[in-house]
Amino acid sequence: MNAPVKIETTLKDWVTDQEVRWCPGCGDYAILKAVQRTLPQLGCDPAKTVFISGIGCSSRFPYYMETYGFHTIHGRAPAVATGAKLANPELDVWLVTGDGDGLSIGGNHLMHVLRRNVNMQIMLFNNEIYGLTKGQYSPTSREGTRSPSTPIGSVDHPANPCAFALGAGARFVARGFDVSKNLPEVLTAAHAHQGAAFIEIFQNCIVYNKDVFDDFAAPKGAENRQLWLKNGEPMLFAGGTKGLAFDTDKLAFTVVDVENDDWQAAGVRVHDVTNRVMAHLLAELPFGPFPMPLGVLYDDPAATYESAVIAEREKSTAGKEANLAKLLGSGQTWTVNGTAQDPQ
């Protein structure tokens, strides 16, 4: 496959004439704008880009991108996206799903697109609720979540999207949230990755789960509750006064104080995006005792699914003639002579 040719576009080239119809204040607006601002910076071509979604509030996304797009059915977007990429490997494929669409009925399909490592960007909007169907609890809803389907409170232990992705064999896993100024940076890293790039995006549902992420996403005091990971840099937060060290006896992270900017003396660990074990530990780090890990947790490319399929196809067809008429006329065939009889 040839490397994509970069072209010059502006944000306006990616905006459709469709009225954007999400609830006022929905986090989807911020994500949409972040994507529309990022794609021109990457030199992407709208004519070679496709957004594919399933069902849910997030799945209206293709209507608002001036690209090709499919609004498919509940949970099946990964299957459609895989077909699109195999049919035309030159396409830049973006898959848009939600915590309900992607981790309930679509969990099976999402798992397989990740383990196959199909080259596409997968944005999972996680608002920890079913917004489109009026606020039922979702696979990622926290224990105790009150909703129309759990009026006394959910007793389910929530799914962890990043841990799920790593467990399914994803080679790129990242986190961001809707209004973060760092979200375009995460999207850029995902786009640069060759293979299935999974991004969990925390998204505020203003109607049914308002401000559920304020415990780490609220601007005031955010530096104390967010750990933005950068490859090759120490895991520092709280303005560099705290960091994550690794206890080799317990095989677990610990929070340490950093004095006089001497993070090495404090034992703060340097982030390595190719370390899969550390990525798992970061994905499952309990918020509260620890900050919320954000940014790229894991990035270790491997051969993509479509490259293997293309190589197999070329090998199986080498030296063979593509002649449908000859194929249909081969083997045991017969010819029916004469004309149809007039029933009268």
XYZ file of C-alpha atoms in Angstrom:
344
model
C 0.000 0.000 0.000
C 1.237 3.446 -0.886
C 1.727 6.073 1.803
C -1.165 8.555 1.770
C -0.462 11.860 0.043
C -0.940 14.801 2.374
C -3.095 17.649 1.137
C -3.956 21.096 2.451
C -7.418 21.577 3.923
C -9.007 23.760 6.571
C -11.518 23.006 9.292
C -14.321 24.192 6.979
C -13.480 21.444 4.471
C -14.481 18.850 7.070
C -17.752 20.463 8.199
C -21.029 19.402 6.550
C -24.144 21.493 5.951
C -26.083 19.268 8.371
C -27.461 20.737 11.580
C -25.544 19.187 14.479
C -28.204 17.654 16.694
C -26.968 16.716 20.125
C -28.272 18.030 23.430
C -26.952 21.512 24.264
C -23.805 21.071 26.330
C -23.155 17.485 25.176
C -19.487 16.503 25.153
C -19.881 15.181 21.609
C -19.650 18.745 20.281
C -16.147 19.132 21.698
C -15.016 15.768 20.318
C -16.407 16.608 16.871
C -14.566 19.919 16.815
C -11.334 18.281 18.011
C -11.496 15.782 15.132
C -12.347 18.465 12.571
C -9.400 20.553 13.734
C -6.973 17.638 13.841
C -7.537 16.173 10.368
C -6.324 19.263 8.453
C -3.172 19.278 10.582
C -2.533 15.671 9.578
C -2.890 16.469 5.869
C -5.793 14.044 5.486
C -7.944 13.943 2.350
C -11.739 14.080 2.882
C -12.211 12.095 -0.336
C -10.197 9.208 1.115
C -11.618 9.294 4.628
C -14.601 7.372 5.982
C -16.343 7.517 9.364
C -18.303 4.407 10.359
C -20.578 4.246 13.395
C -23.087 1.968 15.078
C -26.043 3.122 17.174
C -26.161 5.747 19.913
C -25.670 9.469 20.321
C -22.020 9.226 19.250
C -23.052 7.375 16.107
C -24.491 10.512 14.526
C -20.868 11.485 13.926
C -20.694 10.541 10.209
C -23.472 13.040 9.375
C -21.292 15.886 10.588
C -18.054 15.007 8.772
C -17.622 16.061 5.137
C -16.282 12.625 4.236
C -17.662 9.255 3.277
C -19.566 7.552 6.060
C -21.808 4.723 7.204
C -24.312 4.905 10.062
C -24.687 1.172 10.592
C -26.565 -0.973 13.109
C -26.173 -1.664 16.807
C -22.713 -3.024 17.622
C -21.800 -3.976 14.049
C -19.691 -0.952 13.064
C -16.380 -2.865 13.524
C -17.507 -5.519 11.026
C -18.539 -2.895 8.451
C -15.313 -0.952 9.034
C -13.262 -4.114 8.519
C -15.056 -4.750 5.229
C -14.454 -1.185 4.063
C -10.742 -1.398 4.873
C -10.325 -4.739 3.108
C -12.242 -3.557 0.046
C -10.219 -0.351 -0.184
C -7.054 -0.413 1.959
C -6.208 3.134 0.853
C -9.126 4.516 2.872
C -8.454 6.271 6.158
C -11.050 4.547 8.356
C -12.390 6.026 11.617
C -14.750 3.940 13.729
C -17.052 5.790 16.149
C -18.816 3.880 18.916
C -19.986 4.283 22.502
C -19.805 2.349 25.749
C -23.231 0.834 25.094
C -22.813 0.232 21.357
C -19.241 -1.043 21.569
C -19.121 -2.972 24.831
C -22.547 -4.609 25.046
C -23.982 -5.990 21.808
C -20.853 -4.883 19.945
C -18.293 -6.307 22.359
C -17.720 -9.370 20.212
C -17.152 -7.350 17.033
C -14.929 -4.828 18.810
C -12.786 -7.619 20.224
C -12.140 -9.088 16.792
C -11.245 -5.843 15.043
C -8.692 -5.258 17.820
C -7.142 -8.734 17.814
C -6.971 -8.745 14.015
C -5.223 -5.367 14.125
C -7.140 -3.779 11.249
C -5.590 -0.410 10.455
C -8.151 2.142 11.674
C -8.785 4.627 14.468
C -11.443 3.508 16.970
C -12.997 6.228 19.120
C -15.128 4.870 21.958
C -17.150 7.662 23.584
C -17.638 6.629 27.206
C -20.359 8.523 29.082
C -21.173 5.573 31.371
C -24.850 5.623 30.386
C -27.259 4.831 27.535
C -28.056 8.367 26.425
C -30.042 7.774 23.233
C -32.512 5.368 24.859
C -33.163 7.637 27.846
C -30.616 6.917 30.518
C -30.413 3.195 31.280
C -27.174 2.005 32.879
C -24.463 0.796 30.488
C -21.574 -1.713 30.710
C -19.307 1.048 32.063
C -21.749 2.558 34.593
C -20.350 2.691 38.108
C -21.709 0.538 40.885
C -24.652 2.299 42.501
C -25.654 4.176 39.328
C -29.357 5.025 39.544
C -31.157 4.850 36.223
C -34.547 3.818 34.773
C -33.241 0.248 34.550
C -31.530 0.328 37.977
C -33.723 2.582 40.148
C -32.144 1.324 43.371
C -28.625 1.429 41.965
C -26.558 -0.777 39.667
C -24.855 -3.766 41.268
C -22.792 -4.540 38.150
C -19.032 -4.154 38.265
C -18.258 -1.820 35.334
C -16.219 -2.805 32.295
C -12.907 -1.031 31.771
C -12.644 -0.143 28.055
C -8.842 0.206 27.972
C -8.326 -3.031 29.896
C -10.757 -4.724 27.497
C -8.818 -3.417 24.492
C -5.480 -4.598 25.876
C -6.965 -7.976 26.736
C -8.268 -8.296 23.176
C -4.763 -7.757 21.816
C -4.877 -4.072 20.842
C -1.488 -2.636 19.886
C -2.449 0.981 20.614
C -4.535 2.106 23.586
C -5.099 5.690 24.714
C -7.407 7.834 26.823
C -8.679 11.380 26.645
C -11.771 13.372 27.498
C -14.094 15.565 25.485
C -13.028 19.098 26.461
C -9.340 18.376 27.016
C -6.900 20.554 25.087
C -4.733 17.418 24.776
C -7.326 15.388 22.868
C -6.007 16.408 19.398
C -2.555 15.199 20.464
C -4.017 11.799 21.375
C -5.896 11.633 18.051
C -2.696 12.495 16.193
C -0.798 9.667 17.900
C -3.604 7.226 17.098
C -3.590 8.244 13.436
C 0.181 7.779 13.189
C -0.111 4.214 14.520
C -0.272 1.523 11.849
C -2.929 -0.902 13.077
C -6.041 -0.763 15.237
C -5.725 2.337 17.427
C -8.191 2.351 20.333
C -9.042 5.637 22.064
C -11.379 5.800 25.042
C -12.842 9.314 25.235
C -14.672 10.229 28.428
C -17.732 12.206 27.324
C -20.127 14.181 29.478
C -23.813 13.282 28.993
C -25.398 16.540 30.076
C -28.886 15.028 30.501
C -28.549 11.546 32.001
C -25.095 11.462 33.625
C -24.109 15.079 34.072
C -20.611 15.841 35.385
C -19.897 12.189 36.244
C -16.244 12.784 35.292
C -15.805 15.972 37.299
C -13.842 13.991 39.874
C -10.883 14.175 37.478
C -11.981 16.320 34.501
C -13.137 19.498 36.276
C -10.636 22.312 35.538
C -10.097 23.376 39.147
C -7.407 21.195 40.675
C -7.124 19.020 37.550
C -3.332 18.893 37.811
C -3.705 16.907 41.038
C -6.079 14.350 39.532
C -4.765 13.830 35.996
C -1.620 11.999 34.911
C -0.860 12.861 31.289
C 1.481 10.176 30.000
C 4.279 10.964 27.541
C 6.639 8.355 26.187
C 10.131 8.636 27.645
C 9.070 11.113 30.335
C 8.572 10.555 34.087
C 5.047 9.871 35.343
C 4.557 13.139 37.205
C 1.424 14.990 38.278
C 0.375 17.688 40.758
C 2.699 20.174 39.100
C 5.610 17.765 39.318
C 5.384 17.406 43.094
C 4.076 13.842 42.911
C 4.736 10.858 40.717
C 4.239 7.151 40.217
C 6.916 4.753 41.372
C 6.824 0.978 40.946
C 7.019 -1.380 43.872
C 8.841 -4.446 42.541
C 7.898 -6.530 45.580
C 4.165 -5.885 45.292
C 4.296 -5.473 41.483
C 2.162 -2.357 41.803
C 2.376 1.401 41.395
C 2.694 3.697 44.397
C 2.359 7.479 44.701
C 5.536 9.208 45.860
C 6.397 12.802 46.740
C 8.970 14.590 44.596
C 11.214 17.125 46.298
C 13.293 19.766 44.506
C 12.238 18.387 41.100
C 14.407 15.324 41.750
C 12.014 12.709 40.409
C 14.810 10.176 39.926
C 15.661 10.216 43.635
C 11.958 9.678 44.387
C 11.964 6.615 42.157
C 9.403 7.942 39.655
C 9.030 5.610 36.709
C 9.576 6.736 33.126
C 6.673 5.936 30.794
C 7.427 3.375 28.087
C 4.562 3.023 25.601
C 5.876 -0.356 24.417
C 5.586 -1.942 27.882
C 2.351 -3.924 27.731
C 2.437 -5.019 31.381
C 2.718 -1.423 32.598
C -0.071 -0.399 30.210
C -2.366 -2.971 31.843
C -1.498 -1.680 35.306
C -2.104 1.918 34.242
C -5.433 1.031 32.610
C -6.670 -0.528 35.842
C -5.189 2.013 38.244
C -7.945 2.849 40.768
C -8.908 6.504 40.648
C -8.911 8.239 44.007
C -5.784 6.826 45.560
C -4.189 7.463 42.146
C -4.650 10.096 39.426
C -6.447 9.255 36.170
C -3.902 8.070 33.554
C -4.531 9.905 30.264
C -2.773 10.052 26.912
C -1.152 7.083 25.179
C -0.964 4.074 27.496
C 0.369 1.615 24.911
C 1.790 1.891 21.402
C 3.644 -1.064 19.913
C 2.845 -1.603 16.213
C 2.582 -5.020 14.594
C 1.650 -6.299 11.133
C -1.851 -5.230 10.132
C -4.657 -7.583 9.172
C -5.275 -6.098 5.736
C -1.583 -6.357 4.781
C -1.710 -10.084 5.565
C -4.951 -10.516 3.604
C -3.530 -8.656 0.601
C -0.338 -10.733 0.667
C -2.353 -13.952 0.835
C -4.585 -12.793 -2.018
C -1.604 -11.953 -4.221
C 0.008 -15.302 -3.482
C -3.146 -17.268 -4.288
C -3.731 -15.439 -7.588
C -0.126 -15.320 -8.842
C 0.128 -16.688 -12.374
C -3.607 -17.204 -12.674
C -5.923 -15.639 -15.227
C -8.944 -13.693 -13.967
C -11.516 -14.974 -16.464
C -15.050 -15.471 -15.108
C -16.449 -16.870 -18.383
C -13.703 -19.497 -18.527
C -14.333 -20.410 -14.895
C -18.071 -20.839 -15.445
C -17.423 -22.984 -18.515
C -14.962 -25.317 -16.815
C -15.617 -28.711 -15.250
C -18.888 -30.557 -15.859
C -21.116 -28.289 -17.962
C -23.935 -28.826 -20.416
C -25.738 -26.813 -23.058
C -29.534 -26.700 -23.439
C -30.526 -26.335 -27.101
C -33.894 -25.289 -28.556
C -36.414 -22.659 -27.558
C -39.129 -22.556 -24.942
C -42.418 -24.168 -26.009
C -45.445 -21.959 -26.531
C -47.940 -23.068 -23.814
C -50.781 -22.564 -26.335
